[in-house]
Every structure is written in structure tokens, then in C-alpha cells.
Short mmCIF file of C-alpha atoms and ligand atoms in Angstrom, two decimals:
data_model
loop_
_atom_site.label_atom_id
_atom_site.label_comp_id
_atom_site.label_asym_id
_atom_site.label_seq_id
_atom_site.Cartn_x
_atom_site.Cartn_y
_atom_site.Cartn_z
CA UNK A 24 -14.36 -145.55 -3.94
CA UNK A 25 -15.27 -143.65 -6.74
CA UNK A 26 -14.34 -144.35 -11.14
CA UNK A 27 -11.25 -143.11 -12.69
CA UNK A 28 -12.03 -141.71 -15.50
CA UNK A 29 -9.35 -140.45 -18.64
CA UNK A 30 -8.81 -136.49 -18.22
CA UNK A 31 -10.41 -134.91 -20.78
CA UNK A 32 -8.66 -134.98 -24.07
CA UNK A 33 -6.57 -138.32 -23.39
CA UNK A 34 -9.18 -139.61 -25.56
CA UNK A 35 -7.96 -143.19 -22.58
CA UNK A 36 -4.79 -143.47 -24.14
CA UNK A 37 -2.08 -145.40 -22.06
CA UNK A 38 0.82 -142.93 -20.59
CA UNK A 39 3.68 -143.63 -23.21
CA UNK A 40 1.19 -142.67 -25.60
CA UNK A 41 0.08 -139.77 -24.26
CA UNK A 42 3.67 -138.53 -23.48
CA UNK A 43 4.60 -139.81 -27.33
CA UNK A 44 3.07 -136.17 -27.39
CA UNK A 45 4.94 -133.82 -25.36
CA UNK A 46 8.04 -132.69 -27.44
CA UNK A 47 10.56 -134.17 -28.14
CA UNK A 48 13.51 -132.55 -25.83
CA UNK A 49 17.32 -133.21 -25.36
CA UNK A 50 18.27 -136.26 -24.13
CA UNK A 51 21.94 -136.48 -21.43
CA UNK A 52 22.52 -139.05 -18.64
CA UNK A 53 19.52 -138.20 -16.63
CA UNK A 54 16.97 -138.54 -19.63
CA UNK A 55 15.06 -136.12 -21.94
CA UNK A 56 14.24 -132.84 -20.09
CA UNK A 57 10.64 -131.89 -20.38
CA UNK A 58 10.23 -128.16 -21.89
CA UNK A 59 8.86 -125.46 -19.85
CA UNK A 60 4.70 -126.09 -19.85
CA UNK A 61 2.03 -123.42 -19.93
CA UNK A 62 -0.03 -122.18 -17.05
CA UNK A 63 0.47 -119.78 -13.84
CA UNK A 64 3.59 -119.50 -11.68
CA UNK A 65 4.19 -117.98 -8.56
CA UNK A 66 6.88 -114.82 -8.38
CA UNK A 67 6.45 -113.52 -5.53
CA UNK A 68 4.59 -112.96 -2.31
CA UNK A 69 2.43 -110.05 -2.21
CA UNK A 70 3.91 -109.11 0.94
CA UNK A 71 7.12 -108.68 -0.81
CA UNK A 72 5.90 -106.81 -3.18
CA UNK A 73 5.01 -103.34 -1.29
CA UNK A 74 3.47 -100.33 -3.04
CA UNK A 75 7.01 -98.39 -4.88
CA UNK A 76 8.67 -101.85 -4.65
CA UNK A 77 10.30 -103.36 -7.73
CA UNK A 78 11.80 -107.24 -8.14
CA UNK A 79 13.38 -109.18 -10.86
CA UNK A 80 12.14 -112.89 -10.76
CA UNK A 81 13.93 -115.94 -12.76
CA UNK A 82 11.50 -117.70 -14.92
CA UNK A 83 11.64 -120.33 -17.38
CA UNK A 84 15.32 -119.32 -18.12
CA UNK A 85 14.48 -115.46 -18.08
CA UNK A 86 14.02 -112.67 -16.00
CA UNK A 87 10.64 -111.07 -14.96
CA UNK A 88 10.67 -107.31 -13.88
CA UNK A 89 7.41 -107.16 -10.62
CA UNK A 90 6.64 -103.85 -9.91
CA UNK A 91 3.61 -101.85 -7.82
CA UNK A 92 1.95 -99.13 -8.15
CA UNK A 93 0.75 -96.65 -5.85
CA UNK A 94 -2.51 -97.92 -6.40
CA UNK A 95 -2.05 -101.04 -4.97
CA UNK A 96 -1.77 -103.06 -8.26
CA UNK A 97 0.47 -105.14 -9.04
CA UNK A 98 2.43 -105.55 -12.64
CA UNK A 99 5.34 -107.81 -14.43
CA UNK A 100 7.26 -106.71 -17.52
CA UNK A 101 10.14 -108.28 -19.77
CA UNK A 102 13.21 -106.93 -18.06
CA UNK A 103 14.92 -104.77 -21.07
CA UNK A 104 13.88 -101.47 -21.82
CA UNK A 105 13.19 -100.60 -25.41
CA UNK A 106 15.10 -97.46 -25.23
CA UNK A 107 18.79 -99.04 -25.12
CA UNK A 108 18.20 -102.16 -23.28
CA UNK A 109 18.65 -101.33 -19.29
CA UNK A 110 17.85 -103.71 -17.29
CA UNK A 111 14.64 -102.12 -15.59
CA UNK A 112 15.05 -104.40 -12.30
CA UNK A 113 17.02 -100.99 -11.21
CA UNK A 114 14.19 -98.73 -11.98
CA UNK A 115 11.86 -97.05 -9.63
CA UNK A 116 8.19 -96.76 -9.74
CA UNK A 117 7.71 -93.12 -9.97
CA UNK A 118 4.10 -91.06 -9.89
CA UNK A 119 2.54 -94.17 -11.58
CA UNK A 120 5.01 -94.89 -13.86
CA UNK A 121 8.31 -97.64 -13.99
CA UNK A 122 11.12 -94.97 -14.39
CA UNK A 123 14.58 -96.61 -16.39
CA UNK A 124 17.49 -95.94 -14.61
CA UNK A 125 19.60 -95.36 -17.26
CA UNK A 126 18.05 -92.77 -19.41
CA UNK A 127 14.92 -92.34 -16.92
CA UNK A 128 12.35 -92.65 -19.95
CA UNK A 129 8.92 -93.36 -18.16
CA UNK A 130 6.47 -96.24 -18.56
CA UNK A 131 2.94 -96.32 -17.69
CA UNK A 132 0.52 -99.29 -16.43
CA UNK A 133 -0.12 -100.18 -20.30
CA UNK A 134 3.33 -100.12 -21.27
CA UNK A 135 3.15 -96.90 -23.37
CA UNK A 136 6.16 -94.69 -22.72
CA UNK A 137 4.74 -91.57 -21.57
CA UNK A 138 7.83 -89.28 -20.80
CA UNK A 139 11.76 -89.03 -22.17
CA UNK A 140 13.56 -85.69 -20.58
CA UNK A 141 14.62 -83.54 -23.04
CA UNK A 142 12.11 -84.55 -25.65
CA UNK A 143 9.01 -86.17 -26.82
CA UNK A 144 8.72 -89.64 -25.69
CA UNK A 145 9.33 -92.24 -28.19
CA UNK A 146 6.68 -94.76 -29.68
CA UNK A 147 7.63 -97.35 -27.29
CA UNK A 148 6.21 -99.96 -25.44
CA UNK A 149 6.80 -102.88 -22.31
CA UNK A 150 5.70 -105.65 -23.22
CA UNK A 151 3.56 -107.59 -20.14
CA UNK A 152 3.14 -110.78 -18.76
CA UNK A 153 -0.64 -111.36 -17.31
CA UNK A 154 -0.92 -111.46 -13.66
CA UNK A 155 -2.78 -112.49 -11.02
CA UNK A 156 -3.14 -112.27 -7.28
CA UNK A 157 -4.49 -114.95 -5.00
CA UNK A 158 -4.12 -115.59 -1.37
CA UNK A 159 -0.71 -113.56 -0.86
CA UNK A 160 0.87 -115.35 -4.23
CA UNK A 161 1.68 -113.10 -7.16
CA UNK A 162 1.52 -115.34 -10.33
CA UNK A 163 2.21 -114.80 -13.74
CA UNK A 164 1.16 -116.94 -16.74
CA UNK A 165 3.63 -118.53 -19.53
CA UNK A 166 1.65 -118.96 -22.77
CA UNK A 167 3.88 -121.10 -26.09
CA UNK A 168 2.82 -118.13 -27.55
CA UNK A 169 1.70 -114.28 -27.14
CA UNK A 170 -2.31 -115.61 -26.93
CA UNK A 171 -3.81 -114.32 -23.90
CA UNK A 172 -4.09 -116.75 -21.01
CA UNK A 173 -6.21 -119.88 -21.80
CA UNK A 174 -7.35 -120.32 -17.93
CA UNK A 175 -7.63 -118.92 -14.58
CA UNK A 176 -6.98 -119.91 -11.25
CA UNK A 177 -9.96 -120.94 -9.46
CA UNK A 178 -10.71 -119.14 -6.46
CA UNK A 179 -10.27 -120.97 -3.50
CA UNK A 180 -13.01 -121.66 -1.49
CA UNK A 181 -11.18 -118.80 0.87
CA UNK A 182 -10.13 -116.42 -1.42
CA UNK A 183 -8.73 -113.77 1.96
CA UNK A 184 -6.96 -116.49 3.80
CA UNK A 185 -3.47 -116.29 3.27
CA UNK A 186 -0.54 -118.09 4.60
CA UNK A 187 1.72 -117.21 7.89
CA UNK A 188 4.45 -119.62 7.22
CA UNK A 189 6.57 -120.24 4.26
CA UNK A 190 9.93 -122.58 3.01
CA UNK A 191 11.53 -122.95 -0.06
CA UNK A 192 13.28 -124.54 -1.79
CA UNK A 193 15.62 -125.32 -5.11
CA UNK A 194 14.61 -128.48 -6.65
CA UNK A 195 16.46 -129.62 -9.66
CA UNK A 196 14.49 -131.63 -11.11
CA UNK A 197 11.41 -130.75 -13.60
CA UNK A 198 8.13 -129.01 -12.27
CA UNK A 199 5.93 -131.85 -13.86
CA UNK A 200 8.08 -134.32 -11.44
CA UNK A 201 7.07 -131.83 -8.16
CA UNK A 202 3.37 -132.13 -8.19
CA UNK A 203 3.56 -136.10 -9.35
CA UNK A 204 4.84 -136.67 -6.17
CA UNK A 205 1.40 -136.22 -4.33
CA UNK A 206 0.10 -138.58 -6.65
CA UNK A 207 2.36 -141.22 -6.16
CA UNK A 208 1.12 -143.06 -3.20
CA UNK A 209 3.15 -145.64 -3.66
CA UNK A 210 5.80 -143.21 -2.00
CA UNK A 211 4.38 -142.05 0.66
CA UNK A 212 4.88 -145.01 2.68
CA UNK A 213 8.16 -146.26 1.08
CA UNK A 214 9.97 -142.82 1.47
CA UNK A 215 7.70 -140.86 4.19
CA UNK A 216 6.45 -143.51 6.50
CA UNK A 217 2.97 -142.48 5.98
CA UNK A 218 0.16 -144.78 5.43
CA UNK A 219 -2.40 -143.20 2.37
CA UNK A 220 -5.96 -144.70 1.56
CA UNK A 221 -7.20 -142.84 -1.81
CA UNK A 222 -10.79 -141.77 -0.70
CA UNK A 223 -11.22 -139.87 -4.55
CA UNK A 224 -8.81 -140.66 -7.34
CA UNK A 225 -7.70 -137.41 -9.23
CA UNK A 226 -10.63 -135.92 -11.20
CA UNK A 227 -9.61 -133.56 -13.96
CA UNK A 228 -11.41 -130.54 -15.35
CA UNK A 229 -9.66 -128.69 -18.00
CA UNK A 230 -6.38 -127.72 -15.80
CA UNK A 231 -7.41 -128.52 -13.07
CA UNK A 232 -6.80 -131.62 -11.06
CA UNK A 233 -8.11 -132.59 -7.81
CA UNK A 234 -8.41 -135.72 -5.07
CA UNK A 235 -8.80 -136.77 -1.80
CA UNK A 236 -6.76 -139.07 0.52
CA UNK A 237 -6.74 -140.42 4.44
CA UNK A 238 -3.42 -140.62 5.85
CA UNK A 239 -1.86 -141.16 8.89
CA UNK A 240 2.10 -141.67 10.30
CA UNK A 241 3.05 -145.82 10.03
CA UNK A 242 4.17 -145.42 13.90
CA UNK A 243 1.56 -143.28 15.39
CA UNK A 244 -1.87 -144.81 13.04
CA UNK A 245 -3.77 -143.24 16.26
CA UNK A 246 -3.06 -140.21 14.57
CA UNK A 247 -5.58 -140.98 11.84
CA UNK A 248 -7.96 -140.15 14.45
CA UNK A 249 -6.64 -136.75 15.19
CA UNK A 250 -6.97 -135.93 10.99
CA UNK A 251 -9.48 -135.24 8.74
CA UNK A 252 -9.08 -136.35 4.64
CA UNK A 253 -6.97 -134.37 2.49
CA UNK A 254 -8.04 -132.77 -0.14
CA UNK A 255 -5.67 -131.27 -3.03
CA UNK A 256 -6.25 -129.37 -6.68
CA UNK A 257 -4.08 -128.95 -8.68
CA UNK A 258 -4.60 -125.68 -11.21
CA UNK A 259 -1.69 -126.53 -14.00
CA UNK A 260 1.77 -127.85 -12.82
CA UNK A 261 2.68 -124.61 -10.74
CA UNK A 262 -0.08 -124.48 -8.43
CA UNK A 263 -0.99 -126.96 -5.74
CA UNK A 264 -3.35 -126.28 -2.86
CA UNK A 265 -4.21 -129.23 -0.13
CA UNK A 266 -6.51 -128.72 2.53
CA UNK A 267 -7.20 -131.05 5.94
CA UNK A 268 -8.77 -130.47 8.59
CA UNK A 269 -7.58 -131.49 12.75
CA UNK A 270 -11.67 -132.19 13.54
CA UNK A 271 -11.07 -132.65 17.12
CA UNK A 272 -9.21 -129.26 17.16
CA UNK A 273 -11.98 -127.30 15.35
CA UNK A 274 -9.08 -126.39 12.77
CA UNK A 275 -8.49 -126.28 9.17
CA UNK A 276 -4.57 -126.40 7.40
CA UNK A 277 -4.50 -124.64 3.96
CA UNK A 278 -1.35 -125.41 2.39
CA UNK A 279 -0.13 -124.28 -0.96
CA UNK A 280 3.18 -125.59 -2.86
CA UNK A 281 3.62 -123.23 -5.88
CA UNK A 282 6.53 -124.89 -7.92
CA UNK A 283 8.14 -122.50 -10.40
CA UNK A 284 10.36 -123.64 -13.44
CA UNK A 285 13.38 -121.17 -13.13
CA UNK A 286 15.94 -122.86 -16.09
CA UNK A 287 15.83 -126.29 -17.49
CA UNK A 288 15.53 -128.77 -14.70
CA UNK A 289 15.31 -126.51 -12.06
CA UNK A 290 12.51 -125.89 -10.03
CA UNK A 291 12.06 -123.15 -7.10
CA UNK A 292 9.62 -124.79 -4.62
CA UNK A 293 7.35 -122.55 -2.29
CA UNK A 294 4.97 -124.11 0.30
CA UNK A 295 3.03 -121.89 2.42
CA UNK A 296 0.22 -122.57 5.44
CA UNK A 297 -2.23 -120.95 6.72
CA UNK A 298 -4.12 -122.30 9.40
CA UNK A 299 -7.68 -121.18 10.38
CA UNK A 300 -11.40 -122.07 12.46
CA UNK A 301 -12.13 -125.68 10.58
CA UNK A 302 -15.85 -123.58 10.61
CA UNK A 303 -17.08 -120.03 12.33
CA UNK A 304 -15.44 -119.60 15.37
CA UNK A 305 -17.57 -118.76 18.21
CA UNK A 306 -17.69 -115.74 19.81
CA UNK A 307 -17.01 -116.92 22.88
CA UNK A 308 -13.40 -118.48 21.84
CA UNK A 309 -11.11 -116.32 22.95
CA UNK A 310 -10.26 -114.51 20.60
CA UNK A 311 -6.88 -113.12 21.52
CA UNK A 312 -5.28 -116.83 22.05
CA UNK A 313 -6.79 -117.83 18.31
CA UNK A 314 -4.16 -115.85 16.09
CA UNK A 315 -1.23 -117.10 17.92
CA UNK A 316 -2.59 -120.78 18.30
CA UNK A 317 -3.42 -120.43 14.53
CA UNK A 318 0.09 -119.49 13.46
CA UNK A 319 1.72 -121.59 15.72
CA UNK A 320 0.01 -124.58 14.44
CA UNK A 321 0.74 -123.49 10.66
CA UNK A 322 4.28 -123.04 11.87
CA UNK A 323 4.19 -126.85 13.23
CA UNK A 324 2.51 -127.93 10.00
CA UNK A 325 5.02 -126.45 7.80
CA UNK A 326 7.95 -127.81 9.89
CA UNK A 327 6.36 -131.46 9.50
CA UNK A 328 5.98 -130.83 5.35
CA UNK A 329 9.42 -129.57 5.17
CA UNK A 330 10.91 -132.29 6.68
CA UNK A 331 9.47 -134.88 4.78
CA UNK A 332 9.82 -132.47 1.24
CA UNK A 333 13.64 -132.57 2.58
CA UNK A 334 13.69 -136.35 1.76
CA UNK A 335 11.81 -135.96 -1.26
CA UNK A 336 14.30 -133.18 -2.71
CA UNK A 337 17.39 -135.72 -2.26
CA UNK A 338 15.36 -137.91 -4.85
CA UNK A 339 14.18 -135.36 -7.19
CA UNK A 340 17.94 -133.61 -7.02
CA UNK A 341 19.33 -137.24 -9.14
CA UNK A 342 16.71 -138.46 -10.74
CA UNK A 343 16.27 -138.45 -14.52
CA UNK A 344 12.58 -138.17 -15.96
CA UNK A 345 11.06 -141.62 -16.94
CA UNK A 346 9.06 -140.92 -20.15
CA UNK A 347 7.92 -144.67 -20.20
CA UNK A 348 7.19 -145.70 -16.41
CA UNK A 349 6.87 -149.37 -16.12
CA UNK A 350 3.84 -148.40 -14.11
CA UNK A 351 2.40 -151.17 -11.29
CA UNK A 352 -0.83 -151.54 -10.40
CA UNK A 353 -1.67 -149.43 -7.75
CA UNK A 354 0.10 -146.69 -9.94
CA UNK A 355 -2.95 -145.83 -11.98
CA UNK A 356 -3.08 -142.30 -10.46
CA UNK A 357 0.47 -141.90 -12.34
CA UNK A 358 -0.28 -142.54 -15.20
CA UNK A 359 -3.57 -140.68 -15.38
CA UNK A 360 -1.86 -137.22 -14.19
CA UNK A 361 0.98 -137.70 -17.07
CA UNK A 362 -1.98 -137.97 -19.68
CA UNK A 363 -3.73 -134.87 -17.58
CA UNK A 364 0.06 -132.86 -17.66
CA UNK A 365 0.36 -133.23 -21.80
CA UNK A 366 -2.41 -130.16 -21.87
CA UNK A 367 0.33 -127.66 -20.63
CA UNK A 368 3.41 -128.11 -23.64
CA UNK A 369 3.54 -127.10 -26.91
CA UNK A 370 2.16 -130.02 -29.54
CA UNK A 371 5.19 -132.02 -30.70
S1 FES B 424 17.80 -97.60 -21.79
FE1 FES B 424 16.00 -97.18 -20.72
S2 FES B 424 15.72 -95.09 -20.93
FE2 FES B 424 17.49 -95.52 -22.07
FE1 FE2 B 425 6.95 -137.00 -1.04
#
């Protein structure tokens, strides 16, 4: 088994410590809320998002205007136009440009207003969120500030796989609590009836998190032959990516939960799989039966996440957020993610 070591920053610091600097937040019957942290959140689908198409998102208590170009690129604005304050959810992507309904002043790719009827256009400007696109997800970053984003995303190993099934759900509980719950092995048998061996502890890099585990169902441990380790990374508290691998099936499960902070203490959950060859398939593999076999088996995968995410949602819906865990041993992994997580808010 390999050393923990402190994430970088925690200068080893014990959790209440570390946590003695995330703001200070209000405090009702289910504890302080955290604030909204940093990093990249998933909006939307890039299927949903079609070439013309425009969305309004909730995010972090606000809404996000997605829009595409002809071009095939993608953009997110603030949601009131400068003009008179229309929402721009209603406009249309015109020639190029995000067209207001209300007025119909036009807005190019940069913001600028290029076009008012009847006039000159005014010195006005949207103002963007950056955004990126990875594996089907649209995501947008939330700075504490107007800086320009202090990370990416690491591309996945696969950067053109991208999922076939999806589920989501509302969570109402904070985004920190979502992704502490793959770290929190004590759990997974307790809740899910899964039995976890921690081949890696959590290793952090800057924002980015990652581990590996064994597991197999209590009732069916013969199923640890059937799976490969899991492997997840975390990139900041929105984006979670596990991989395993069914080695006597030649296949490989990508899943992805992007968790997205919509208003305080609520969280919209997304998981997504892909399934794929666990290497090269050959050419003799028939290749007509693999797409079908591969999205069945994603569909299967999801189905089995779901249902146990379905038992983890009735905790997170009444739980209150423990600044000061009376951690056990065997909860080391905890406590080292909390002191990871204080990266992403604003200092106290
Ligand atoms: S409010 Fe948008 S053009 Fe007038
Ligand atoms: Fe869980």
C-alpha cells in the first residue's frame, strides 16, 4: 500500500484546522453551509447544446445563458442584456451573433455589441464565463473573482469517448459532501453492501485528486473476480471521473459524476457511462454486435450506480455538514480530502 501524504498546501495540518479556513458561513439546524467553491461545473451536455441552440443553466444561485454558434463553438454569458436588462435565455443565435429578444440588439463571440436597428450600436458588452468542452460535458468555471481560470481539466486519457447513458439527480446537500462520499469507505459497506480494499490512497496535485480501490458486492465476493480496480480523479469538487475495467470481458466502464452547486445546499448530480474495448479491439470482433453490447453494458452500469446513489441521496437530502468530524481511524482518506477541498473557497 502506498504513503499518504498532506495535499499540497495543508502544510499536514489536522482537518478542523484546515477547515478553521474555509469561511465562515451561516449557521441553521443542519450546520454552517459551505459557500460556493471555485473550479469547473458541468451545464450541459454537448448534445444538448446543438449548433442555433440556446439554454439558461442555474448556477451557484444564478443563471447562465449557453449558446452555439454556427461554427460549432460553444459559449456562456450572464443572462441580462446591457441594453435594458432582457433576459437573453429568449434570444436566438443569429448569423454569428446572440440576438436580444426584446430590442434585438446583436452580440458577437467577444461580447461586443455589433448591431442595434435603427442606429449605431451602443458601447456594450456580455460579459463571459470561460468554457470548456470535454467528453460530451460543457463546463464552465466559477472564479471568487473576475481572474481568469486558475486550472484546467486534465484530459482524460480518452479525450473522444463520451458517455451513452446518463441520470440525474437533485441533491440537497453541499457539492463538497457529493464527491466525499467516494472517499468514505467506511460507507461503502455500511450503506452499499460493498466490500472496498484501498489499493492507492488519494494523491493530490494542485486540484486534482486521484485513487484507486478493489471492490466487490458483500453477497456475491466472486464478483471481485469478474472486476478490475477502480480508479477515480477528481479535478476540483465538480468533476469526478472513475474508471474499471470487466478483464474477463475485454471491457472498460468510464463513468463521470459532474456535481453542480445550483443555490445554497443544493446540488444537481449528473453521472454518465460510457463503456468501451478495455484495449484495441480486434478486427475480427464483430464489429456490428460491439456498439450495442457496449451501450447495453453502460446502460447496466449506470442502473447499478443509480441505485446505490438512490440510497446515498436519502442521506445527503438530511444531513447537516460536520465541520469537525470526530474522524476514526480508517477515516484518514476524510480528512485528507477536506484539507485537499480548502484550495477551492475564498480565504476566510
Ligand atoms: S434589452 Fe436587450 S436589446 Fe434591449
Ligand atoms: Fe455512496
Amino acid at each position: 500500500m502506498e504513503t499518504r501524504v498532506d495535499p499540497p498546501g495543508s502544510g499536514g495540518r489536522d482537518t478542523a484546522d484546515a477547515q478553521r479556513r474555509v469561511p465562515a458561513a451561516p449557521e441553521d439546524a443542519r450546520g454552517p453551509e459551505l459557500p460556493y467553491p471555485s473550479g469547473w461545473f458541468c451545464l450541459a451536455l454537448s448534445r444538448e447544446l446543438a449548433p442555433g441552440r440556446v439554454l439558461t443553466r442555474r448556477f451557484a444561485g444564478e443563471d447562465v445563458v449557453l449558446y452555439r454558434t454556427g461554427d460549432g463553438r460553444p459559449h456562456a454569458v450572464r443572462p441580462y442584456c446591457p441594453h435594458l436588462g432582457a433576459h437573453l435565455g429568449s434570444g436566438t443565435v443569429e448569423g454569428g451573433n446572440l440576438v436580444c429578444p426584446f430590442h434585438r440588439f446583436a452580440f458577437a463571440p467577444d461580447g461586443t455589441c455589433v448591431h442595434a436597428p435603427g442606429g449605431p450600436a451602443p458601447r456594450a458588452r456580455l460579459e463571459h464565463h470561460p468554457l470548456r468542452e470535454r467528453n460530451g460535458f460543457v463546463l464552465v468555471w466559477r472564479g471568487h473573482d473576475a481572474t481568469p481560470p486558475a486550472w484546467e481539466i486534465p484530459e482524460a486519457p480518452a479525450a473522444d469517448i463520451t458517455p451513452t447513458a446518463y441520470w440525474t439527480a437533485d441533491v440537497f446537500t453541499h457539492v463538497q459532501d457529493l464527491a466525499e462520499n467516494a472517499i468514505d469507505y467506511r460507507h461503502l459497506p455500511a450503506l452499499h453492501g460493498v466490500a472496498v480494499e484501498e489499493i492507492a490512497p488519494p494523491r493530490a496535485e494542485g486540484p486534482c485528486l486521484a485513487g484507486r480501490l478493489r471492490m466487490a458486492p458483500q453477497r456475491l465476493p466472486a464478483m471481485k473476480k469478474l472486476m478490475g480496480d477502480y480508479s477515480y480523479a477528481l479535478a476540483g469538487l465538480g468533476y469526478f471521473r472513475t474508471e474499471t475495467s470487466l478483464p474477463p470481458l475485454g471491457l472498460a466502464i468510464h463513468m463521470w459524476a459532474m456535481n453542480t452547486p445550483i443555490a445554497p445546499r443544493h446540488t444537481r448530480m449528473l453521472v454518465a457511462v460510457a463503456c468501451t474495448a478495455a484495449e484495441q479491439p480486434q478486427p475480427s470482433a464483430l464489429p456490428l454486435l460491439r456498439r450495442p453490447l457496449y451501450r447495453g453494458v453502460a446502460r447496466a452500469m449506470l442502473w447499478a450506480a443509480a441505485g446505490a446513489l438512490r440510497d446515498d441521496v436519502k442521506i445527503w437530502n438530511i444531513k447537516r455538514y460536520e465541520p469537525r468530524p470526530r474522524l476514526a481511524a480508517g477515516d484518514e482518506a476524510i480528512g485528507y480530502y477536506r484539507r485537499w477541498a480548502c484550495q477551492f473557497y475564498p480565504p476566510p
